[in-house]
C-alpha cells in the first residue's frame, strides 16, 4: 500500500521541473494524476524557455511507467473555464479527486522600478490568480466526494520574506499564503486541509539560467552555474546551494498523506535554513 494509494491528484505546471517531480512522487505512492500545463511562452518571462507539449507528454509517459493512470491537458491557469474543464474531465475519468497541487508558476528578475504594467499583470495573473483558479476548480469536487482532501500551494521563501529584484513575484507568493489561510479556515468543516510549501532555490531552469547566475555573481561578465554556486550556498543556513525538486515533492507527499491528517493552515519551508539566516 502506498501512502496515497487509490487517490487522485490534480497538479498544475506538471510538464517538467517541480510539477513533474510531484506527479511522479505521488504516482509512485499510488495516486492517479490529472496533469495540466500551459506549454507555451509567457511574454514577460525571458530568463528561461517555456515547457512544451513534449515535456507534458514525457510526464505522462513516466507516470504510466509507474503503472498509474494519468490524464494530461494543455491549459492555462489564468483561464478558469479551461481549468474547470480539465478537472471535470479527470474526475469523470478517475471517479474522484483527493489531492490538489497548485504548483504552476513563473519567475522573473527585475528591479522594482523596471517592472512594466504587463509584467506585473502576467506575474499576478499566473502566480496568484492562477492558484485561486486552481483551488476554485477543484474544491467542488473535494466537497462532493465527502472524504475530505488536501490542497498544497507552492509558494516560496519569497512568500515569507522580501526578496530584492522580484517585487511582483514576491507579492504573488505572499498573496497565495492569504489564499491558503482563508481556505484552510473556510473548508475545514469539510475536512479539507490547505497548506503551503516554501522552497529556497530549487535546481530547475527557473534558477539555472544566465540571468539568475548574473544576479548572484554580478562582477562576472560570463557567470555560470559553478561561479554562482558559492553565493547561492551563502544564502542558506545548511551548506547547500539549492535543493532538488524531490525535496519539495517529499514535503508535499507528507502534507497530502494521512500522516498529516491534522495539519492545516501551515506554511512549511523547505529551504535549507534560508528563512532563518
Tab-separated table of C-alpha atoms in Angstrom:
chain	number	residue	atom	x	y	z
A	1	UNK	CA	0.000	0.000	0.000
A	2	UNK	CA	1.300	3.426	-0.983
A	3	UNK	CA	0.815	6.467	1.193
A	4	UNK	CA	-1.783	7.887	-1.227
A	5	UNK	CA	-2.946	4.604	-2.714
A	6	UNK	CA	-6.160	4.859	-4.713
A	7	UNK	CA	-6.297	8.643	-4.565
A	8	UNK	CA	-6.395	11.123	-7.435
A	9	UNK	CA	-4.167	14.216	-7.569
A	10	UNK	CA	-4.659	17.342	-9.671
A	11	UNK	CA	-1.305	19.021	-10.434
A	12	UNK	CA	-0.742	22.272	-12.311
A	13	UNK	CA	2.546	23.030	-14.032
A	14	UNK	CA	3.077	19.297	-14.390
A	15	UNK	CA	5.102	19.227	-17.616
A	16	UNK	CA	8.561	19.445	-16.027
A	17	UNK	CA	10.633	20.528	-13.014
A	18	UNK	CA	8.799	20.521	-9.682
A	19	UNK	CA	5.421	19.686	-11.193
A	20	UNK	CA	6.696	16.562	-12.898
A	21	UNK	CA	8.526	15.546	-9.739
A	22	UNK	CA	5.321	15.900	-7.706
A	23	UNK	CA	3.377	13.848	-10.233
A	24	UNK	CA	5.939	11.040	-10.170
A	25	UNK	CA	6.284	11.040	-6.376
A	26	UNK	CA	2.547	10.831	-5.823
A	27	UNK	CA	2.135	8.244	-8.578
A	28	UNK	CA	4.866	6.113	-7.007
A	29	UNK	CA	2.807	6.146	-3.800
A	30	UNK	CA	-0.366	5.044	-5.561
A	31	UNK	CA	-2.104	8.156	-6.905
A	32	UNK	CA	-3.578	8.677	-10.353
A	33	UNK	CA	-2.765	12.074	-11.855
A	34	UNK	CA	-4.730	14.875	-13.508
A	35	UNK	CA	-1.970	16.996	-15.058
A	36	UNK	CA	-2.155	20.409	-16.669
A	37	UNK	CA	0.420	22.799	-18.069
A	38	UNK	CA	0.418	25.887	-20.295
A	39	UNK	CA	3.156	24.554	-22.605
A	40	UNK	CA	3.502	27.979	-24.211
A	41	UNK	CA	5.696	31.061	-23.744
A	42	UNK	CA	4.711	33.815	-21.325
A	43	UNK	CA	5.557	37.164	-22.901
A	44	UNK	CA	7.238	38.769	-19.877
A	45	UNK	CA	9.317	35.717	-18.916
A	46	UNK	CA	12.645	35.838	-20.750
A	47	UNK	CA	15.019	34.103	-18.310
A	48	UNK	CA	14.304	30.522	-19.328
A	49	UNK	CA	12.400	28.653	-22.074
A	50	UNK	CA	8.804	27.536	-21.528
A	51	UNK	CA	7.647	23.987	-21.012
A	52	UNK	CA	6.447	22.251	-24.163
A	53	UNK	CA	3.787	19.763	-25.105
A	54	UNK	CA	6.608	17.242	-25.485
A	55	UNK	CA	7.545	17.862	-21.859
A	56	UNK	CA	3.959	17.180	-20.771
A	57	UNK	CA	3.876	14.024	-22.881
A	58	UNK	CA	7.047	12.859	-21.129
A	59	UNK	CA	5.394	13.362	-17.743
A	60	UNK	CA	2.534	11.185	-18.968
A	61	UNK	CA	4.957	8.500	-20.117
A	62	UNK	CA	6.804	8.479	-16.802
A	63	UNK	CA	3.608	8.285	-14.735
A	64	UNK	CA	2.351	5.409	-16.876
A	65	UNK	CA	5.683	3.638	-16.357
A	66	UNK	CA	4.742	3.604	-12.676
A	67	UNK	CA	1.530	1.783	-13.637
A	68	UNK	CA	-0.705	4.686	-12.704
A	69	UNK	CA	-3.359	6.408	-14.769
A	70	UNK	CA	-2.857	9.962	-15.964
A	71	UNK	CA	-4.936	12.476	-17.887
A	72	UNK	CA	-2.949	15.438	-19.209
A	73	UNK	CA	-4.417	18.657	-20.598
A	74	UNK	CA	-2.806	21.727	-22.117
A	75	UNK	CA	-4.437	24.500	-20.095
A	76	UNK	CA	-3.628	27.960	-18.755
A	77	UNK	CA	-4.171	28.567	-15.031
A	78	UNK	CA	-5.304	32.076	-15.968
A	79	UNK	CA	-8.279	30.502	-17.773
A	80	UNK	CA	-10.682	29.371	-15.060
A	81	UNK	CA	-13.021	27.682	-17.531
A	82	UNK	CA	-10.188	25.626	-19.031
A	83	UNK	CA	-9.090	24.533	-15.557
A	84	UNK	CA	-12.622	23.510	-14.617
A	85	UNK	CA	-12.887	21.504	-17.822
A	86	UNK	CA	-9.593	19.742	-17.095
A	87	UNK	CA	-10.576	18.853	-13.528
A	88	UNK	CA	-14.086	17.808	-14.546
A	89	UNK	CA	-12.667	15.526	-17.243
A	90	UNK	CA	-10.219	13.987	-14.794
A	91	UNK	CA	-12.890	13.309	-12.179
A	92	UNK	CA	-15.163	11.831	-14.841
A	93	UNK	CA	-12.299	9.555	-15.931
A	94	UNK	CA	-10.993	8.511	-12.496
A	95	UNK	CA	-14.122	8.872	-10.361
A	96	UNK	CA	-12.796	11.117	-7.599
A	97	UNK	CA	-10.459	13.903	-6.518
A	98	UNK	CA	-8.461	13.910	-3.289
A	99	UNK	CA	-5.293	15.985	-3.725
A	100	UNK	CA	-4.586	19.356	-5.317
A	101	UNK	CA	-1.071	20.683	-6.002
A	102	UNK	CA	-1.338	24.322	-7.081
A	103	UNK	CA	2.201	24.315	-8.409
A	104	UNK	CA	2.162	26.277	-11.688
A	105	UNK	CA	4.144	29.487	-11.589
A	106	UNK	CA	6.683	31.652	-13.354
A	107	UNK	CA	9.727	33.620	-12.175
A	108	UNK	CA	11.487	36.690	-13.452
A	109	UNK	CA	14.128	39.035	-12.066
A	110	UNK	CA	13.641	42.778	-12.494
A	111	UNK	CA	14.464	45.795	-10.326
A	112	UNK	CA	11.201	47.103	-8.895
A	113	UNK	CA	11.068	50.327	-10.917
A	114	UNK	CA	11.694	48.421	-14.153
A	115	UNK	CA	8.657	46.153	-13.786
A	116	UNK	CA	6.222	47.087	-16.548
A	117	UNK	CA	2.443	47.062	-16.218
A	118	UNK	CA	2.262	43.983	-18.434
A	119	UNK	CA	4.967	42.134	-16.472
A	120	UNK	CA	3.207	42.876	-13.174
A	121	UNK	CA	-0.128	41.759	-14.564
A	122	UNK	CA	1.215	38.499	-16.013
A	123	UNK	CA	3.025	37.573	-12.796
A	124	UNK	CA	-0.007	38.232	-10.597
A	125	UNK	CA	-2.379	36.549	-13.051
A	126	UNK	CA	-0.344	33.338	-13.183
A	127	UNK	CA	1.207	33.068	-9.713
A	128	UNK	CA	-1.679	34.424	-7.639
A	129	UNK	CA	-4.925	34.349	-9.605
A	130	UNK	CA	-3.866	31.059	-11.183
A	131	UNK	CA	-3.619	29.498	-7.723
A	132	UNK	CA	-7.096	30.758	-6.850
A	133	UNK	CA	-8.459	29.437	-10.159
A	134	UNK	CA	-6.904	26.046	-9.392
A	135	UNK	CA	-8.445	25.857	-5.930
A	136	UNK	CA	-11.809	27.117	-7.143
A	137	UNK	CA	-11.957	24.488	-9.899
A	138	UNK	CA	-11.064	21.668	-7.510
A	139	UNK	CA	-12.949	22.497	-4.313
A	140	UNK	CA	-16.443	21.493	-5.507
A	141	UNK	CA	-15.140	18.009	-6.322
A	142	UNK	CA	-13.403	17.691	-2.949
A	143	UNK	CA	-16.616	18.709	-1.178
A	144	UNK	CA	-18.819	16.458	-3.285
A	145	UNK	CA	-16.550	13.468	-2.621
A	146	UNK	CA	-17.336	13.700	1.077
A	147	UNK	CA	-13.952	12.250	2.024
A	148	UNK	CA	-12.151	15.497	2.762
A	149	UNK	CA	-8.998	16.233	0.838
A	150	UNK	CA	-5.727	18.129	0.789
A	151	UNK	CA	-4.608	21.203	-1.122
A	152	UNK	CA	-0.941	22.218	-1.195
A	153	UNK	CA	0.004	25.558	-2.702
A	154	UNK	CA	3.553	26.124	-3.899
A	155	UNK	CA	4.708	29.468	-2.562
A	156	UNK	CA	8.378	30.318	-1.985
A	157	UNK	CA	10.738	31.680	0.610
A	158	UNK	CA	9.740	34.888	-1.191
A	159	UNK	CA	6.311	34.271	0.316
A	160	UNK	CA	7.811	34.610	3.805
A	161	UNK	CA	10.385	37.397	3.417
A	162	UNK	CA	11.176	40.178	0.998
A	163	UNK	CA	13.401	39.290	-1.945
A	164	UNK	CA	15.078	42.112	-3.906
A	165	UNK	CA	14.527	42.391	-7.668
A	166	UNK	CA	11.382	40.257	-7.555
A	167	UNK	CA	8.655	42.590	-6.282
A	168	UNK	CA	5.895	41.160	-8.492
A	169	UNK	CA	6.918	37.562	-7.760
A	170	UNK	CA	7.256	38.236	-4.033
A	171	UNK	CA	3.877	39.960	-3.899
A	172	UNK	CA	2.210	36.977	-5.574
A	173	UNK	CA	3.946	34.436	-3.353
A	174	UNK	CA	2.875	36.350	-0.233
A	175	UNK	CA	-0.627	36.533	-1.670
A	176	UNK	CA	-1.051	32.782	-2.014
A	177	UNK	CA	-0.424	32.444	1.727
A	178	UNK	CA	-3.553	34.533	2.223
A	179	UNK	CA	-5.469	32.207	-0.069
A	180	UNK	CA	-4.153	29.206	1.847
A	181	UNK	CA	-5.042	30.520	5.286
A	182	UNK	CA	-8.503	31.618	4.241
A	183	UNK	CA	-9.379	28.335	2.541
A	184	UNK	CA	-7.941	26.348	5.466
A	185	UNK	CA	-10.457	28.073	7.722
A	186	UNK	CA	-13.401	28.099	5.349
A	187	UNK	CA	-13.251	24.470	4.253
A	188	UNK	CA	-12.067	22.779	7.433
A	189	UNK	CA	-15.682	21.765	8.155
A	190	UNK	CA	-15.435	19.582	5.044
A	191	UNK	CA	-12.185	18.005	6.342
A	192	UNK	CA	-10.305	19.718	3.530
A	193	UNK	CA	-6.807	20.689	4.623
A	194	UNK	CA	-4.917	23.521	2.948
A	195	UNK	CA	-1.203	24.218	3.385
A	196	UNK	CA	1.664	25.888	1.522
A	197	UNK	CA	5.269	24.895	0.866
A	198	UNK	CA	8.057	27.452	0.641
A	199	UNK	CA	11.175	26.309	-1.211
A	200	UNK	CA	14.501	28.063	-1.333
A	201	UNK	CA	16.132	27.928	-4.765
A	202	UNK	CA	15.304	24.637	-6.481
A	203	UNK	CA	17.644	23.106	-9.053
A	204	UNK	CA	15.478	23.754	-12.119
A	205	UNK	CA	15.597	26.062	-15.138
A	206	UNK	CA	13.979	28.813	-13.048
A	207	UNK	CA	17.295	29.483	-11.294
A	208	UNK	CA	19.740	27.648	-13.541
A	209	UNK	CA	19.989	30.317	-16.200
A	210	UNK	CA	22.464	33.066	-17.016
A	211	UNK	CA	20.297	35.930	-15.745
A	212	UNK	CA	19.943	34.392	-12.281
A	213	UNK	CA	23.604	33.408	-12.159
A	214	UNK	CA	24.435	37.026	-13.013
A	215	UNK	CA	22.345	38.320	-10.107
A	216	UNK	CA	24.346	36.096	-7.749
A	217	UNK	CA	27.687	36.768	-9.472
A	218	UNK	CA	27.338	40.356	-10.764
A	219	UNK	CA	31.056	41.059	-11.173
A	220	UNK	CA	31.428	38.219	-13.660
A	221	UNK	CA	30.622	39.132	-17.293
A	222	UNK	CA	30.106	35.440	-18.066
A	223	UNK	CA	28.510	33.871	-14.963
A	224	UNK	CA	27.961	30.139	-14.816
A	225	UNK	CA	26.275	27.649	-12.543
A	226	UNK	CA	29.658	26.927	-10.983
A	227	UNK	CA	30.593	30.560	-10.325
A	228	UNK	CA	27.176	31.359	-8.837
A	229	UNK	CA	27.020	28.251	-6.648
A	230	UNK	CA	29.035	29.613	-3.673
A	231	UNK	CA	26.829	32.698	-3.472
A	232	UNK	CA	23.680	30.584	-3.605
A	233	UNK	CA	25.121	28.476	-0.788
A	234	UNK	CA	25.818	31.561	1.323
A	235	UNK	CA	22.088	32.373	1.440
A	236	UNK	CA	21.165	29.065	3.100
A	237	UNK	CA	21.990	28.005	6.656
A	238	UNK	CA	22.705	24.435	5.609
A	239	UNK	CA	25.790	24.028	3.387
A	240	UNK	CA	23.972	23.525	0.081
A	241	UNK	CA	23.393	25.985	-2.768
A	242	UNK	CA	19.898	24.787	-3.620
A	243	UNK	CA	17.508	21.915	-3.041
A	244	UNK	CA	16.212	19.340	-5.516
A	245	UNK	CA	12.631	19.016	-6.828
A	246	UNK	CA	12.263	15.703	-4.973
A	247	UNK	CA	12.780	17.536	-1.674
A	248	UNK	CA	9.663	19.602	-2.332
A	249	UNK	CA	7.797	16.545	-3.594
A	250	UNK	CA	8.566	14.659	-0.378
A	251	UNK	CA	7.180	17.535	1.698
A	252	UNK	CA	4.039	17.618	-0.431
A	253	UNK	CA	3.615	13.859	-0.128
A	254	UNK	CA	3.726	14.189	3.650
A	255	UNK	CA	1.205	17.040	3.686
A	256	UNK	CA	-1.309	15.209	1.480
A	257	UNK	CA	-0.932	11.867	3.273
A	258	UNK	CA	-2.815	10.674	6.328
A	259	UNK	CA	0.364	11.262	8.323
A	260	UNK	CA	-0.541	14.971	8.197
A	261	UNK	CA	-4.275	14.453	8.766
A	262	UNK	CA	-4.497	17.218	11.375
A	263	UNK	CA	-2.099	19.682	9.740
A	264	UNK	CA	-3.789	22.623	8.040
A	265	UNK	CA	-3.080	26.316	7.604
A	266	UNK	CA	0.681	25.729	7.777
A	267	UNK	CA	3.482	27.484	5.877
A	268	UNK	CA	6.135	24.782	5.531
A	269	UNK	CA	9.611	25.987	4.492
A	270	UNK	CA	11.751	23.503	2.579
A	271	UNK	CA	14.567	25.984	2.420
A	272	UNK	CA	17.840	24.635	3.830
A	273	UNK	CA	17.509	27.320	6.506
A	274	UNK	CA	17.180	30.272	4.103
A	275	UNK	CA	14.476	31.976	6.169
A	276	UNK	CA	16.414	31.746	9.437
A	277	UNK	CA	19.629	33.362	8.132
